[in-house]
PDB file of C-alpha atoms in Angstrom:
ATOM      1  CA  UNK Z  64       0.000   0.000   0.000  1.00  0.00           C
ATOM      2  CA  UNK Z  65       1.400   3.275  -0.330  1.00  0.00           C
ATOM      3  CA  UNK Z  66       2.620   5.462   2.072  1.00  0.00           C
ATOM      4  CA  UNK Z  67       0.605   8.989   3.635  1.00  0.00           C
ATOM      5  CA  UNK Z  68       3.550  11.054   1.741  1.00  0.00           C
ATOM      6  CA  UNK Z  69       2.906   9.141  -1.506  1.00  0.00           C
ATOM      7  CA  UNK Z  70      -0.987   9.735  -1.077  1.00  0.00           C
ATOM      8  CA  UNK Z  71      -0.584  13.483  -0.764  1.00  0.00           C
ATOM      9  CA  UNK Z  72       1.829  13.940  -3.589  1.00  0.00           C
ATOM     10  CA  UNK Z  73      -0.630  12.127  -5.348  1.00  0.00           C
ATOM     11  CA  UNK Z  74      -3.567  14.662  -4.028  1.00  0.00           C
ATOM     12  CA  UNK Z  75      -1.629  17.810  -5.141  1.00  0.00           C
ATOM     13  CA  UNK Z  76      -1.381  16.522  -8.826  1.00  0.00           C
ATOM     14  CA  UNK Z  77      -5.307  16.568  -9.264  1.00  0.00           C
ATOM     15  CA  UNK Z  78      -7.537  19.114 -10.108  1.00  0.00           C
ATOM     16  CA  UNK Z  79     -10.022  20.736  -7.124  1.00  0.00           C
ATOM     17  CA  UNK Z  80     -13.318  21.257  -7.545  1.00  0.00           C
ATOM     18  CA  UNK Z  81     -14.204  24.699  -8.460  1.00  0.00           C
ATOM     19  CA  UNK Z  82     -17.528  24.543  -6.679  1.00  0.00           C
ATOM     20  CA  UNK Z  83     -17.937  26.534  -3.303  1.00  0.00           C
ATOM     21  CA  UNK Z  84     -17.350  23.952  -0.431  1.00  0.00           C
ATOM     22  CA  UNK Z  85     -17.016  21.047  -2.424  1.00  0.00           C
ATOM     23  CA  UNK Z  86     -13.689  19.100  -1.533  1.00  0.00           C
ATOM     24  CA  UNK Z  87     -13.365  16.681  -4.286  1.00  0.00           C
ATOM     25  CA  UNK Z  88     -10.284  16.637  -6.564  1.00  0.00           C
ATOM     26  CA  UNK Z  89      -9.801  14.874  -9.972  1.00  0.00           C
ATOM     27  CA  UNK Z  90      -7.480  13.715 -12.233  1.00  0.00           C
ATOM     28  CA  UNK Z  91      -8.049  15.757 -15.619  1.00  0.00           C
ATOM     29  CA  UNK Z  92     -10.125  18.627 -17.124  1.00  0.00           C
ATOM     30  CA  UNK Z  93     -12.667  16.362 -17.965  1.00  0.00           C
ATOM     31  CA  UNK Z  94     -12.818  14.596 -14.950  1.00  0.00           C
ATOM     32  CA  UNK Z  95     -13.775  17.962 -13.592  1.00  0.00           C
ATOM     33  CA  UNK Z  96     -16.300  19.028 -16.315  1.00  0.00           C
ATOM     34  CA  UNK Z  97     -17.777  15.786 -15.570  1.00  0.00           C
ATOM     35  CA  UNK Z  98     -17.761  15.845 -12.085  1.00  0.00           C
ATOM     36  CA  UNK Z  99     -19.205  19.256 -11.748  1.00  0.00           C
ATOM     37  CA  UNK Z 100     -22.243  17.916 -14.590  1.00  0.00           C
ATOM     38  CA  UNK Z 101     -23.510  15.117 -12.830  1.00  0.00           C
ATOM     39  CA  UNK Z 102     -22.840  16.648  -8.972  1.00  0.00           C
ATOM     40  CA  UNK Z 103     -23.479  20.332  -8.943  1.00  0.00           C
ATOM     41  CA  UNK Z 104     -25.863  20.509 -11.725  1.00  0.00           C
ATOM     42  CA  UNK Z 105     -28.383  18.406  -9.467  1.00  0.00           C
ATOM     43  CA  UNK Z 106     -28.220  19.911  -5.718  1.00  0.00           C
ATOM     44  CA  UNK Z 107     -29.947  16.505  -4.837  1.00  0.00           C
ATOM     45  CA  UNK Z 108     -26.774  14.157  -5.604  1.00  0.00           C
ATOM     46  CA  UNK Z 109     -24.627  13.750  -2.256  1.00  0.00           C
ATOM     47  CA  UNK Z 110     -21.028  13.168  -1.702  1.00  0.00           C
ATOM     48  CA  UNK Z 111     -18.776  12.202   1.047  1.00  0.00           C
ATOM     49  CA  UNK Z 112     -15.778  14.873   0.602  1.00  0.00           C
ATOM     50  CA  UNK Z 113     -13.218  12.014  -0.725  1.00  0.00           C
ATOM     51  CA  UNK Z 114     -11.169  12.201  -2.998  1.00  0.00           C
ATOM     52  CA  UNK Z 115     -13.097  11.000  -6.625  1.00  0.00           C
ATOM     53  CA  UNK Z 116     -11.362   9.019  -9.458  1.00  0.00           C
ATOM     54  CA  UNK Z 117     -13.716   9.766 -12.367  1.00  0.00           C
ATOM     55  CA  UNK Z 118     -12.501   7.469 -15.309  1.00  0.00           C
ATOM     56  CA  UNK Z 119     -10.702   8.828 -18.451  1.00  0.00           C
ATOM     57  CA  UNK Z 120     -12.636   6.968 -20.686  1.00  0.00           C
ATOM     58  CA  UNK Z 121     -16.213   8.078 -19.877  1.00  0.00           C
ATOM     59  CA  UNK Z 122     -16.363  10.141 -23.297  1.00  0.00           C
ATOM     60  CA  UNK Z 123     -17.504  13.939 -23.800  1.00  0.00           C
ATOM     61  CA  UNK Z 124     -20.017  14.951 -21.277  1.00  0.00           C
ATOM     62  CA  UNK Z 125     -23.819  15.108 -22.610  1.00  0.00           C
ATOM     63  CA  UNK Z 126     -24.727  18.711 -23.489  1.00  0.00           C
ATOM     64  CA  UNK Z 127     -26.432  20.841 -20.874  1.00  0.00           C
ATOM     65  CA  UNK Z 128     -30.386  21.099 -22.058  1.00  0.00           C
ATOM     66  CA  UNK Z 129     -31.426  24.633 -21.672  1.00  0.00           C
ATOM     67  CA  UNK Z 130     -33.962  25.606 -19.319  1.00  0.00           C
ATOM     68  CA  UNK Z 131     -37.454  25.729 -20.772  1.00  0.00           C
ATOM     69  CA  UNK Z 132     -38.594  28.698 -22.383  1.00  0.00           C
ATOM     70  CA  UNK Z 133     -41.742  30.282 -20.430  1.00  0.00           C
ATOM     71  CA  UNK Z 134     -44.713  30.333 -23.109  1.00  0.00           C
ATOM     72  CA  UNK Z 135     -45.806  33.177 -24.375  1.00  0.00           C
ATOM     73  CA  UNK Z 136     -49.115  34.841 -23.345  1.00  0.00           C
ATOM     74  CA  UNK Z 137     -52.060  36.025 -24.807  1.00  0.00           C
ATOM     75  CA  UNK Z 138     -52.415  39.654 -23.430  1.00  0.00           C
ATOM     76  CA  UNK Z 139     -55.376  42.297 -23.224  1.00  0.00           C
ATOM     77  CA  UNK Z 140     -54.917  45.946 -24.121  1.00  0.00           C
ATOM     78  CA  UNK Z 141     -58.048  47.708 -23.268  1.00  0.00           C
ATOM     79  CA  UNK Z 142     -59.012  50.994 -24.558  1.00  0.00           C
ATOM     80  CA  UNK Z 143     -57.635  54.129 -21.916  1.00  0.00           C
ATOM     81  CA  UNK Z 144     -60.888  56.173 -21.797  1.00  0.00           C
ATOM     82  CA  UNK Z 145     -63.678  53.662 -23.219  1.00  0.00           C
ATOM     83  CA  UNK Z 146     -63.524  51.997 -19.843  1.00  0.00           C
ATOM     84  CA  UNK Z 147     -67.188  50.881 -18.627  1.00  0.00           C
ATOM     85  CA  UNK Z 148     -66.812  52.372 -15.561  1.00  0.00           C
ATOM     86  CA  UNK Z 149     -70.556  52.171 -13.767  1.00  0.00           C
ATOM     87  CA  UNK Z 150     -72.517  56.008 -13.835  1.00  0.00           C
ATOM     88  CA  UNK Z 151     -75.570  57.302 -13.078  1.00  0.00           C
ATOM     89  CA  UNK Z 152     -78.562  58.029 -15.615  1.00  0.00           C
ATOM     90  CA  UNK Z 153     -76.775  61.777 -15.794  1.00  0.00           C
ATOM     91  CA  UNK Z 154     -72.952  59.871 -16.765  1.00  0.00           C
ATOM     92  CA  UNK Z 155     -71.411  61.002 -13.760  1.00  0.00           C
ATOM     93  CA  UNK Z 156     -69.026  58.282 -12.442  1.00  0.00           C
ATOM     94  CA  UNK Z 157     -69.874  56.005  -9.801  1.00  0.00           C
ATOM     95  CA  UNK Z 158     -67.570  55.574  -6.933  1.00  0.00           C
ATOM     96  CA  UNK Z 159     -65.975  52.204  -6.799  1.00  0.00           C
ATOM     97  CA  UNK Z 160     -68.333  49.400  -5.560  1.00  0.00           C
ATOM     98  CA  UNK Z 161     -71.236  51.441  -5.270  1.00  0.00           C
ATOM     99  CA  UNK Z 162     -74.170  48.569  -5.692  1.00  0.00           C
ATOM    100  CA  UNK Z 163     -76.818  48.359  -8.311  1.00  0.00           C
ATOM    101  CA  UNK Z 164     -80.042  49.523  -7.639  1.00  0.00           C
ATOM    102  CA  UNK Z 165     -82.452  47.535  -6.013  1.00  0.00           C
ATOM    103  CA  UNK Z 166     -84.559  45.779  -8.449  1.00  0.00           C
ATOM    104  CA  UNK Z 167     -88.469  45.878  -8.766  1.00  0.00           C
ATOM    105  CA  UNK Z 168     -90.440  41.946  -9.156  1.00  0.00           C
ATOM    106  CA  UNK Z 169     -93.530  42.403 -10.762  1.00  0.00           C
ATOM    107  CA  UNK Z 170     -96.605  40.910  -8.945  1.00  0.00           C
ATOM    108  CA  UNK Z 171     -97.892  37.896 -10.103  1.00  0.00           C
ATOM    109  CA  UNK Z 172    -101.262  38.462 -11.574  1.00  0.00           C
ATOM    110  CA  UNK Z 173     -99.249  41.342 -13.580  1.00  0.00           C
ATOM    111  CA  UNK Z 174     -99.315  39.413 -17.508  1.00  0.00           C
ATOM    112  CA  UNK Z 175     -98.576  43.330 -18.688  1.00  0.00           C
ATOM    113  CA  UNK Z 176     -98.504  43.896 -21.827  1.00  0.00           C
ATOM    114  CA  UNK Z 177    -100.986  41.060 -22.237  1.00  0.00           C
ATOM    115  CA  UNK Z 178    -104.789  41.566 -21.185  1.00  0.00           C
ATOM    116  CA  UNK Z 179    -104.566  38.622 -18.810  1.00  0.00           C
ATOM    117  CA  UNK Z 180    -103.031  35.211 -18.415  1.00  0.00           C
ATOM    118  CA  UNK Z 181    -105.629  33.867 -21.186  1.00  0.00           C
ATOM    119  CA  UNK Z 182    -104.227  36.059 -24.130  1.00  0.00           C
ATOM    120  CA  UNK Z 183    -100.534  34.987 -22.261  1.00  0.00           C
ATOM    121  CA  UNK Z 184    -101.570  31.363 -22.984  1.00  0.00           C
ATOM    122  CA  UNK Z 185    -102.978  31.661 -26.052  1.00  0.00           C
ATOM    123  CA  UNK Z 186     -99.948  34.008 -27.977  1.00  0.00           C
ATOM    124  CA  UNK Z 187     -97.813  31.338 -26.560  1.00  0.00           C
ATOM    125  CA  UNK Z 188     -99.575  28.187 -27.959  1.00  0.00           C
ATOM    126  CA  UNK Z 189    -100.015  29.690 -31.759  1.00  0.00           C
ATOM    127  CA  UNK Z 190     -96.110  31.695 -31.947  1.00  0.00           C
ATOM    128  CA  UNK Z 191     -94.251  28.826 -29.819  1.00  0.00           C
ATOM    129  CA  UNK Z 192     -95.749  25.694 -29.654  1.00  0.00           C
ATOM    130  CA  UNK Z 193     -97.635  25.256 -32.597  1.00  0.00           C
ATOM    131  CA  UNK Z 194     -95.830  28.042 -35.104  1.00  0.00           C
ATOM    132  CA  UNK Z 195     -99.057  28.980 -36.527  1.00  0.00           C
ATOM    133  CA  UNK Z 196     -98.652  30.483 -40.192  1.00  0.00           C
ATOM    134  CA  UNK Z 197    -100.161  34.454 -39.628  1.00  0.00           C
ATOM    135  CA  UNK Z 198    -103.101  33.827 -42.350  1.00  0.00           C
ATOM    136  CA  UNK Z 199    -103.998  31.001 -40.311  1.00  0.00           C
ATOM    137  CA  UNK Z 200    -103.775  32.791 -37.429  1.00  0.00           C
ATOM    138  CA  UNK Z 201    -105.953  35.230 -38.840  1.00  0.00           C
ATOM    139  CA  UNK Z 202    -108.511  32.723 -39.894  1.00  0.00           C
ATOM    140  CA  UNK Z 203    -108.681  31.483 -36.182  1.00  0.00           C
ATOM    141  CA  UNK Z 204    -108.976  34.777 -34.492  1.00  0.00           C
ATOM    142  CA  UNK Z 205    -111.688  35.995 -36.806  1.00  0.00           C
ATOM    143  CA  UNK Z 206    -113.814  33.022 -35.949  1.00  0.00           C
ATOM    144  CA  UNK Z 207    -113.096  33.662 -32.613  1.00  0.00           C
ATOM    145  CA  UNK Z 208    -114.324  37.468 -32.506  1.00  0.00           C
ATOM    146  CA  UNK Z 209    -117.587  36.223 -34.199  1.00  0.00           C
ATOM    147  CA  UNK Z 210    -118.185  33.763 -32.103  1.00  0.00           C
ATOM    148  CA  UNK Z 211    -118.134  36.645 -29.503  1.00  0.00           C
ATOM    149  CA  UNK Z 212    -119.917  38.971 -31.134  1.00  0.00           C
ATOM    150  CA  UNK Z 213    -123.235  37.705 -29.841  1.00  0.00           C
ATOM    151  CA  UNK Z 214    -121.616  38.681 -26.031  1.00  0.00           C
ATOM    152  CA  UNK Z 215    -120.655  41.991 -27.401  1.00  0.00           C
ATOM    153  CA  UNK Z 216    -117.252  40.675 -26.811  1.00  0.00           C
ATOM    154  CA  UNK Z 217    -114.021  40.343 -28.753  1.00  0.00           C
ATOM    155  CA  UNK Z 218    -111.270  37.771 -28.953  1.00  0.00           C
ATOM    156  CA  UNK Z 219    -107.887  38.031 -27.307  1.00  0.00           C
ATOM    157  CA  UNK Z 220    -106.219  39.618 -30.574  1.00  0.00           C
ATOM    158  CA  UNK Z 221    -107.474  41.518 -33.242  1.00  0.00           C
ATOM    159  CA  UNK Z 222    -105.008  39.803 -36.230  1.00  0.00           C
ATOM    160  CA  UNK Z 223    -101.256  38.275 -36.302  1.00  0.00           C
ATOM    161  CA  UNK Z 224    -100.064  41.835 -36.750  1.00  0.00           C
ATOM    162  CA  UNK Z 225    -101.897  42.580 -33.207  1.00  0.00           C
ATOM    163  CA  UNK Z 226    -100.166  39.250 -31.556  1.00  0.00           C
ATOM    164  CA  UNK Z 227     -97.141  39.877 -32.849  1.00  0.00           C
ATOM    165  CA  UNK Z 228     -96.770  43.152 -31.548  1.00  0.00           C
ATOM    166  CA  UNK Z 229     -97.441  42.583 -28.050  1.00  0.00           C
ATOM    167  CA  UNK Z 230     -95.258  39.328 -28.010  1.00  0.00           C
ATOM    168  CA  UNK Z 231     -92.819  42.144 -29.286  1.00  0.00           C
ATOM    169  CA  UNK Z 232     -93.920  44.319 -25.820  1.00  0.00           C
ATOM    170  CA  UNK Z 233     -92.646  41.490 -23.838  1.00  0.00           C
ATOM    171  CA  UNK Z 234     -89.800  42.677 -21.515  1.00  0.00           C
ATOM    172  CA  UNK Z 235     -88.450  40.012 -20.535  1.00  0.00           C
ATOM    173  CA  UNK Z 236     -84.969  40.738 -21.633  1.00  0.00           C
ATOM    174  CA  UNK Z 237     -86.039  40.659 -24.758  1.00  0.00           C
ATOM    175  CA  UNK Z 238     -85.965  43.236 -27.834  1.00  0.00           C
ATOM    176  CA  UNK Z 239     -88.681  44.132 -30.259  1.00  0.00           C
ATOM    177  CA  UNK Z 240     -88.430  43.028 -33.974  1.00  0.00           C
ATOM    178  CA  UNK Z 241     -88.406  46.504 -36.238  1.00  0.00           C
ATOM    179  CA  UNK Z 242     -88.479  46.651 -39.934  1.00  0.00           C
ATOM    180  CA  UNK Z 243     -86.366  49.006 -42.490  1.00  0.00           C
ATOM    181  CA  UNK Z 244     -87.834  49.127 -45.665  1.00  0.00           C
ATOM    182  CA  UNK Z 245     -85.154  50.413 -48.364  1.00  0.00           C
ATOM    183  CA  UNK Z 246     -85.769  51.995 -51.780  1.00  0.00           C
ATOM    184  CA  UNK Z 247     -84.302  50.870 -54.934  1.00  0.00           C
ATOM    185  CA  UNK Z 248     -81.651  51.484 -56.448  1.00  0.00           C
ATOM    186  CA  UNK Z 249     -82.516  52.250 -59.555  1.00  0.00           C
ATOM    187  CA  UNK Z 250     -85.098  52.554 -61.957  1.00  0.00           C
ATOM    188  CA  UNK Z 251     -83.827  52.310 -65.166  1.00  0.00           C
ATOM    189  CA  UNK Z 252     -84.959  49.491 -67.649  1.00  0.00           C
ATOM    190  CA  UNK Z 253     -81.656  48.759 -67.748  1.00  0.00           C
ATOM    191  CA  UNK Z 254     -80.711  48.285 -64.445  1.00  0.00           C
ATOM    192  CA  UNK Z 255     -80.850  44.849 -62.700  1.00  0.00           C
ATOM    193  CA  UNK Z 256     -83.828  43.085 -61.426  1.00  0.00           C
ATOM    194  CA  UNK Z 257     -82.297  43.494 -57.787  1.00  0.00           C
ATOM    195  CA  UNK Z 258     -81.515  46.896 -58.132  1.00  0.00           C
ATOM    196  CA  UNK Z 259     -85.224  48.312 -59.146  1.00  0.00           C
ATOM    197  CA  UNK Z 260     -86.499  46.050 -55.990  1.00  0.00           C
ATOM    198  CA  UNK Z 261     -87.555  47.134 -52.579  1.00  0.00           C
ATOM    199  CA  UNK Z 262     -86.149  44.909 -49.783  1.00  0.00           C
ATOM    200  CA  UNK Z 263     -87.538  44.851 -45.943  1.00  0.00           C
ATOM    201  CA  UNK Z 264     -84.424  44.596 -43.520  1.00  0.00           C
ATOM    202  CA  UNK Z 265     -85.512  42.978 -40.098  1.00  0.00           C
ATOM    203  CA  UNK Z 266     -83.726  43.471 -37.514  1.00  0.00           C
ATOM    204  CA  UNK Z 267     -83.468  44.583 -33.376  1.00  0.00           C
ATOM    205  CA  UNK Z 268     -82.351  47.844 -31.896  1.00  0.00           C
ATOM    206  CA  UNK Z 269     -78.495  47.146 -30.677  1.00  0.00           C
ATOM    207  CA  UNK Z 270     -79.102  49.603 -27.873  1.00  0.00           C
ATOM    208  CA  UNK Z 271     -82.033  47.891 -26.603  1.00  0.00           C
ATOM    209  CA  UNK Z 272     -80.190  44.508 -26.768  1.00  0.00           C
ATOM    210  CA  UNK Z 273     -77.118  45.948 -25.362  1.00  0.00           C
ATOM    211  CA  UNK Z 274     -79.275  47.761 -22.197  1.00  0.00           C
ATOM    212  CA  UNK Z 275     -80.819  44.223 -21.519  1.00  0.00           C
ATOM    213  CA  UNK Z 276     -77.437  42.250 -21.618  1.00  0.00           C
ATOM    214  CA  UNK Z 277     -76.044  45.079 -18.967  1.00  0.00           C
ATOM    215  CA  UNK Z 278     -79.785  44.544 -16.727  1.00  0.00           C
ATOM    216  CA  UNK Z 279     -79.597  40.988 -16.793  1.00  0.00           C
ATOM    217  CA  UNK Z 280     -77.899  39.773 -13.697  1.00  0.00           C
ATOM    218  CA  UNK Z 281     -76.607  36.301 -14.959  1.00  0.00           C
ATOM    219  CA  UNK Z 282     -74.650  38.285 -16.558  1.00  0.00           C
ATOM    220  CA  UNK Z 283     -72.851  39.610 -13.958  1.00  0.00           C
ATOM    221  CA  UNK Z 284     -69.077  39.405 -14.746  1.00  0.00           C
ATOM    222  CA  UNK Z 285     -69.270  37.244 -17.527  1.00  0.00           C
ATOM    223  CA  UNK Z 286     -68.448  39.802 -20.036  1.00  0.00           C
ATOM    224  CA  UNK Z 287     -66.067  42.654 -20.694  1.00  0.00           C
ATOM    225  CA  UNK Z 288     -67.462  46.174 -20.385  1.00  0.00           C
ATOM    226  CA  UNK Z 289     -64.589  47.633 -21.980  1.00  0.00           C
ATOM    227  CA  UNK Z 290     -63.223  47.681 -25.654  1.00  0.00           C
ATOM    228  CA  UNK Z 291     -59.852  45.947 -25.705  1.00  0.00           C
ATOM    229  CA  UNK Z 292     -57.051  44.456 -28.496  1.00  0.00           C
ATOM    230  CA  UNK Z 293     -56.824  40.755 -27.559  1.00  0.00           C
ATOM    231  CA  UNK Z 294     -53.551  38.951 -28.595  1.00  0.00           C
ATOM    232  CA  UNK Z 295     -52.869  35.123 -28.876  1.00  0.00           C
ATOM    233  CA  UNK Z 296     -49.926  33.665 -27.593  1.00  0.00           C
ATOM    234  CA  UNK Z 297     -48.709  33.983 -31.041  1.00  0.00           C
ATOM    235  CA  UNK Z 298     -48.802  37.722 -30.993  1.00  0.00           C
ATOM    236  CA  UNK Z 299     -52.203  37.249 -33.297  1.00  0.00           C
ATOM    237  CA  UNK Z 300     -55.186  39.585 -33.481  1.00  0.00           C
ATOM    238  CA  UNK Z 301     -58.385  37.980 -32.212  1.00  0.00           C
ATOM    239  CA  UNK Z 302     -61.202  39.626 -33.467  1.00  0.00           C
ATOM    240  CA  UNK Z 303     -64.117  37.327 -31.316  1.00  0.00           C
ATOM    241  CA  UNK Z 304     -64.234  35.851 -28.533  1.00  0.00           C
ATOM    242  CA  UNK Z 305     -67.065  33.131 -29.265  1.00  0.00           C
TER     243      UNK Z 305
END
């Protein structure tokens, strides 16, 4: 065996750790690149302070993998002034958690803006369950105001036109159906078909939809009340979010 002075000649020819603390000593460069990859690049390996012979023929240590990139994020830029910040009906601010006003429950033998739970029942029946056509409509509720007229009484609607309008009343979050007629183009012999046509655009008030959404209270928080640029994690536009 050999002797404590031929032991620590032997210690001074190898290479010490570079790593704070760590008393280990190896034979080459290597040895030491290899040493600090598998030790200090895992605080969880131990080691008992001895002296380590890492081999010479263990090859070039494996590459270092870089640390995961973090993912990009989509991001919101909402608009500085067009902020949705609650105000009163004269658009003066409201201070920060003020709570809604309280909010009125109709009775329950209010059927407003129907006569009374019978013309309720029946405008339900021929638009919803049945989807009457309106001439047949017609054709029942004209039977039904002369089958009255002997009680000097009338039926629950007058014509589809007069059922449709009061389903239209209905506020039940809902938003009546209006009608824009446009003109035609031209007039011309000339001119297309489509063009010398008048068209009837259907449609419902956005401000009337947009006052319901903000009433509704299942709503509450389940929207944005602000304009805003959204941005994938791609850095891509979304235009909907839907």
């Amino acid at each position: 065996m050999p002797g404590a002075r031929g032991r620590k000649r032997a210690d001074l020819n190898r290479i010490p750790c570079t790593y704070p603390g760590c008393p280990v000593r190896v034979k080459s460069a290597r040895g030491l690149t290899y040493h600090v990859n598998s030790v200090h690049q895992n605080p969880n390996t131990l080691h008992t302070g001895d002296d380590v012979d890492m081999p010479d023929d263990f090859g070039t240590p494996p590459p270092q993998l870089s640390p995961p990139h973090e993912q990009p994020r989509s991001s919101k830029t909402y608009h500085p002034f067009l902020t949705g910040q609650p105000c009163d009906e004269n658009g003066a601010f409201l201070p920060a958690g003020t709570p809604p006003p309280l909010r009125t429950t109709a009775p329950n033998d209010d059927w407003s803006p129907y006569d009374d739970s019978v013309q309720f029942n029946i405008a339900n029946f021929l638009f919803r369950r049945v989807q009457m056509a309106s001439k047949n409509i017609d054709f029942l509720l004209e039977q039904w105001a002369l089958s009255l007229m002997k009680h000097n009484d009338l039926g629950p609607f007058e014509n589809y036109q007069h059922l449709y309008e009061t389903i239209d009343a209905t506020k039940l979050g809902d938003a009546p159906r209006k009608c824009l007629q446009t003109e035609p183009l031209a007039d011309g012999e000339d001119a297309p078909a489509w063009a010398r046509q008048s068209y009837e655009v259907w449609y419902r008030d956005p401000e009337v939809v947009i006052s319901n959404i903000l009433d509704n209270p299942d709503f509450d928080g389940a929207f944005d009340t602000a304009p805003y640029v959204h941005l994938d994690s791609n850095g891509k536009r979304r235009w909907h979010d839907f």
